[in-house]
Coordinates of C-alpha atoms and ligand atoms in Angstrom, one line a residue:
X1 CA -13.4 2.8 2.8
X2 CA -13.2 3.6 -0.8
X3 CA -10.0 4.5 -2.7
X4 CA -11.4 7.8 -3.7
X5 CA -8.1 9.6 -4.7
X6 CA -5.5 7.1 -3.3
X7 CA -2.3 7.8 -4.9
X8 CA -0.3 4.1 -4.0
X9 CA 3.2 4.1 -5.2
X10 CA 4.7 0.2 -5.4
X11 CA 6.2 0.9 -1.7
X12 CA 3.0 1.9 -0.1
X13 CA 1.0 -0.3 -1.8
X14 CA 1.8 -3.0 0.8
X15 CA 3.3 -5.7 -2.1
X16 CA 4.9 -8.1 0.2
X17 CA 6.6 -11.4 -0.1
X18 CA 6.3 -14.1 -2.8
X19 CA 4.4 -16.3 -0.6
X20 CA 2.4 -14.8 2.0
X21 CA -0.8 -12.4 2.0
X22 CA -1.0 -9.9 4.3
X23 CA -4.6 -9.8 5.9
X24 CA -6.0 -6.0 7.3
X25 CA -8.8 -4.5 9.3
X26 CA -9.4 -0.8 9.2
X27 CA -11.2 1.2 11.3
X28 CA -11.8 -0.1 15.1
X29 CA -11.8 -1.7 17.6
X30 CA -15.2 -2.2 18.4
X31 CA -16.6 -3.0 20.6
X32 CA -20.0 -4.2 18.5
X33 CA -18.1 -6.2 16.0
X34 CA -14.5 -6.7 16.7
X35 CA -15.0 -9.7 19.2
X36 CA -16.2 -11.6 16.3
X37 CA -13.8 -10.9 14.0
X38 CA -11.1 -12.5 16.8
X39 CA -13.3 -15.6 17.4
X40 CA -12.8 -16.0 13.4
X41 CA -9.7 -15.4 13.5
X42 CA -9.0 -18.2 16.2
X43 CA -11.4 -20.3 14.8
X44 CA -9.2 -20.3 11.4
X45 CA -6.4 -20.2 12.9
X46 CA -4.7 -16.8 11.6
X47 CA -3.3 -13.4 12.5
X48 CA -3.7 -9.9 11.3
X49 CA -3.3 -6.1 11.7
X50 CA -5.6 -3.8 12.8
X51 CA -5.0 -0.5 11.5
X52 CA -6.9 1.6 14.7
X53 CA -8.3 4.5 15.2
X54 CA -7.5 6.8 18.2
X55 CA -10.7 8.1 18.8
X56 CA -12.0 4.2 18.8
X57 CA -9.0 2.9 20.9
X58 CA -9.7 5.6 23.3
X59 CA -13.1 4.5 23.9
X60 CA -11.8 0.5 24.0
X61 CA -9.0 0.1 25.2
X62 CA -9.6 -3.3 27.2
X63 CA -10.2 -4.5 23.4
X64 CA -6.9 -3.0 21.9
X65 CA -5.2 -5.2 24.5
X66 CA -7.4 -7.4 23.5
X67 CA -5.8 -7.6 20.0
X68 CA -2.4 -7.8 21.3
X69 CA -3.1 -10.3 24.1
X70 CA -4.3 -12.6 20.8
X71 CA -0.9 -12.6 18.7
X72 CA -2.3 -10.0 16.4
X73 CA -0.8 -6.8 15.0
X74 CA -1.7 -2.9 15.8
X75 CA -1.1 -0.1 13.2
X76 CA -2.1 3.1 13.0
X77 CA -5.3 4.4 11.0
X78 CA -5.3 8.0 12.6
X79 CA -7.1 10.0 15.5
X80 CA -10.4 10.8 13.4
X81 CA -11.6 9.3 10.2
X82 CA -11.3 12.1 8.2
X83 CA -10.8 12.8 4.5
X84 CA -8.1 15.5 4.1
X85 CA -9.8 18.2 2.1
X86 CA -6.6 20.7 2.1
X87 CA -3.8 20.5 4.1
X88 CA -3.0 21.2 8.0
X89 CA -0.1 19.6 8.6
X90 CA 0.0 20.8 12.2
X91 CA -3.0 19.4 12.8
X92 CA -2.3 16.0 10.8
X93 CA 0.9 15.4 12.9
X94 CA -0.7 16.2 16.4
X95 CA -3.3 13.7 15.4
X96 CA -1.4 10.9 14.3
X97 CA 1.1 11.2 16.8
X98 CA -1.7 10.8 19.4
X99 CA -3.2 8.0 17.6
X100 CA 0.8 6.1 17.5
X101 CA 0.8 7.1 21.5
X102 CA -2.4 5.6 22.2
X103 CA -1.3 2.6 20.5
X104 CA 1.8 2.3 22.6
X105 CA 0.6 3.1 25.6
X106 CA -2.7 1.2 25.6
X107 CA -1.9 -2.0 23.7
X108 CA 2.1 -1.7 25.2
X109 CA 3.4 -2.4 21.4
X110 CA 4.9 0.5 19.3
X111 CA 3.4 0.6 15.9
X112 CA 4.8 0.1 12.5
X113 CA 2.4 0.8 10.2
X114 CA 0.2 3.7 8.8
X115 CA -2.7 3.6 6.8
X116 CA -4.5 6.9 6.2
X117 CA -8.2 7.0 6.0
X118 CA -9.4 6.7 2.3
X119 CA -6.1 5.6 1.3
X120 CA -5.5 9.3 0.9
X121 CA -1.9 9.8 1.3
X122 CA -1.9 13.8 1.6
X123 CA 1.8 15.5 1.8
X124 CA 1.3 16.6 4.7
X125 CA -0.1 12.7 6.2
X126 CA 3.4 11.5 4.4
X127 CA 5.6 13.8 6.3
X128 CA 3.8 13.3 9.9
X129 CA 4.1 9.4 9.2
X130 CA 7.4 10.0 8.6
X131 CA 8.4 12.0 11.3
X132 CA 6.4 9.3 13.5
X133 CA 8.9 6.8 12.1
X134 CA 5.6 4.8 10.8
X135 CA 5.6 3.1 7.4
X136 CA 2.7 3.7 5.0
X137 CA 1.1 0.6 3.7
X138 CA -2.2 0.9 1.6
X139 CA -3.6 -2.3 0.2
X140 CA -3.6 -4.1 -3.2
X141 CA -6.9 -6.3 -2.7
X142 CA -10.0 -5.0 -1.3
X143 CA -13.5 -6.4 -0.4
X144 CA -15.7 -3.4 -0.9
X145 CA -17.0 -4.6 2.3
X146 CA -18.6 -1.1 3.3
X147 CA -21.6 -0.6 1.0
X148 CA -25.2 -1.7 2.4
X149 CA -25.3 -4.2 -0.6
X150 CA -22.0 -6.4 0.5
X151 CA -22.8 -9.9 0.4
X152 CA -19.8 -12.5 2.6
X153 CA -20.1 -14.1 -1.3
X154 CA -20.0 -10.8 -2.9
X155 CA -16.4 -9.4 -0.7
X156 CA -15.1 -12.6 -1.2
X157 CA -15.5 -12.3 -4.9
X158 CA -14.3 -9.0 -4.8
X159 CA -10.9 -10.5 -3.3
X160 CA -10.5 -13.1 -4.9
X161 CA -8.7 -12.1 -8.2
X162 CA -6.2 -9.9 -6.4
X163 CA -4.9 -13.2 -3.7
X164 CA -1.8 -13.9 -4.9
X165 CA 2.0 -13.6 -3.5
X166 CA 2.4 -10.6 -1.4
X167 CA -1.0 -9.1 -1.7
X168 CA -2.0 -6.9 0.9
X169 CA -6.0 -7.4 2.2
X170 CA -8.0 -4.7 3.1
X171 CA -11.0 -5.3 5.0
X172 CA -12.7 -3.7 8.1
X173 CA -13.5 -4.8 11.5
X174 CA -15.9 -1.7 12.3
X175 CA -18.9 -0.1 10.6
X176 CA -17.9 3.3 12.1
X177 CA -17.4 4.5 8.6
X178 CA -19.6 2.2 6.9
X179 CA -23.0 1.0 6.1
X180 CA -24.5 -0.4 9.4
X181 CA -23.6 -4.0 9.7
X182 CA -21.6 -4.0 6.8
X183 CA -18.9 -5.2 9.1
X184 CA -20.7 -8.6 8.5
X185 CA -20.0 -9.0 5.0
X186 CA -16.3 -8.8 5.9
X187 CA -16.4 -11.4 8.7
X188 CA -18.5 -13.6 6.6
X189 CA -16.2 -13.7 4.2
X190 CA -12.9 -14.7 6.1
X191 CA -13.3 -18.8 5.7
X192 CA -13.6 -18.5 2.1
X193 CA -10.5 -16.6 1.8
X194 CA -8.4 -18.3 4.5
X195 CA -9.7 -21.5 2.0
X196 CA -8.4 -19.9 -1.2
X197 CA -5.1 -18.6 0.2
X198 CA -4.4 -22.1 1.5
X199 CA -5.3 -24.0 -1.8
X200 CA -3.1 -21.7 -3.5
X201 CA -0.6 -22.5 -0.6
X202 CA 0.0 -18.6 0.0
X203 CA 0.4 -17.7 3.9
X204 CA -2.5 -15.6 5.6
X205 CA -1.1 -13.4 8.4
X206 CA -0.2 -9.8 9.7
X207 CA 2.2 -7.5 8.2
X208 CA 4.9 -8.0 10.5
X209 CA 4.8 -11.4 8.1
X210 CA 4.7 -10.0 5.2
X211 CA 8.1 -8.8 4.0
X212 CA 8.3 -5.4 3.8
X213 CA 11.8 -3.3 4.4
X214 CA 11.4 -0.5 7.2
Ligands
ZN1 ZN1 -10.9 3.6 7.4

């Protein structure tokens, strides 16, 4: 979703190693789009991490294991997608230690990784991440694959200049948050980038992949 108000400092930003792009999905699994995005993903031959969300997981959780069972990577995204409007840090750390725990005990992997929703990094999201022992990563390229008028051509484009060494993708495997079906821009977009990131010989794949210090 957009980066209204994302504050990304060069650690959280996700800028990863010289030679690899790190490729991200935000807001499932679903249940109505995600099976596609790991037929793609086979089909071209490359790994990922989804960034969850509780409340998502909760409702599939043959397809979190799902995500596992096919080499890729779970993170955290939250419980709810919510903006944080003020803070309730009670609240934020009750939720996102739910959301790690239903990662772990439904996909059987401890995460690593936390991305808020909105890429809003509230003090309050910080110190619960934290506490959680999850890194924040936010993202350095993304496809603005969540408006209605998303085009495969048009996300692709709106990658493009930002795929270099140690990028960090943002995309999203669910319309949950997004304009209905916009999920499709995303997923249509995913051979064209696999293409450029090869021709520039940069390495697609998950965070795990991608460098960054604990
Ligand atoms: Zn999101």
């Amino acid at each position: 979703m957009p980066a209204v108000g994302r504050v990304a400092t060069r650690r959280t930003a996700g800028h990863g190693a010289a030679g690899h792009v790190a490729l991200t999905f935000d807001d499932g699994p679903d249940p109505a789009s995600t099976p596609d995005f790991l037929a793609a993903l086979d089909a071209l031959g490359v790994r990922a991490t989804f960034f969850v969300l509780g409340s998502m997981l909760e409702r599939s959780p043959d397809l979190g294991r799902e995500l596992v069972r096919r080499g890729h990577e779970v993170g955290v995204h939250g419980w709810h997608h919510r903006r944080p409007l003020y803070p309730r840090p009670g609240r934020d750390l009750a939720e996102l230690r739910a959301a790690a725990a239903a990662v772990t005990e439904v996909c059987g992997v401890r995460p690593r990784w936390y991305r808020p929703p909105y890429g809003v990094l509230s003090s309050g999201l910080a110190a619960a991440a934290h506490r959680l022992g999850l890194r924040t990563v936010l993202w350095t390229a993304c496809g603005r694959d969540w408006t209605a008028h998303a085009s495969p051509d048009s996300v692709y484009r709106s990658l493009r200049p930002g795929l270099r060494g140690g990028a960090t993708v943002l995309l999203h495997d669910s319309d949950c948050t997004s304009a209905p079906g916009s999920w499709r821009s995303a997923l249509g977009a995913l051979p064209a980038l696999a293409d450029r990131c090869a021709a520039l010989g940069l390495a697609l794949g998950p965070l795990r992949d991608h460098g960054l210090a604990a």
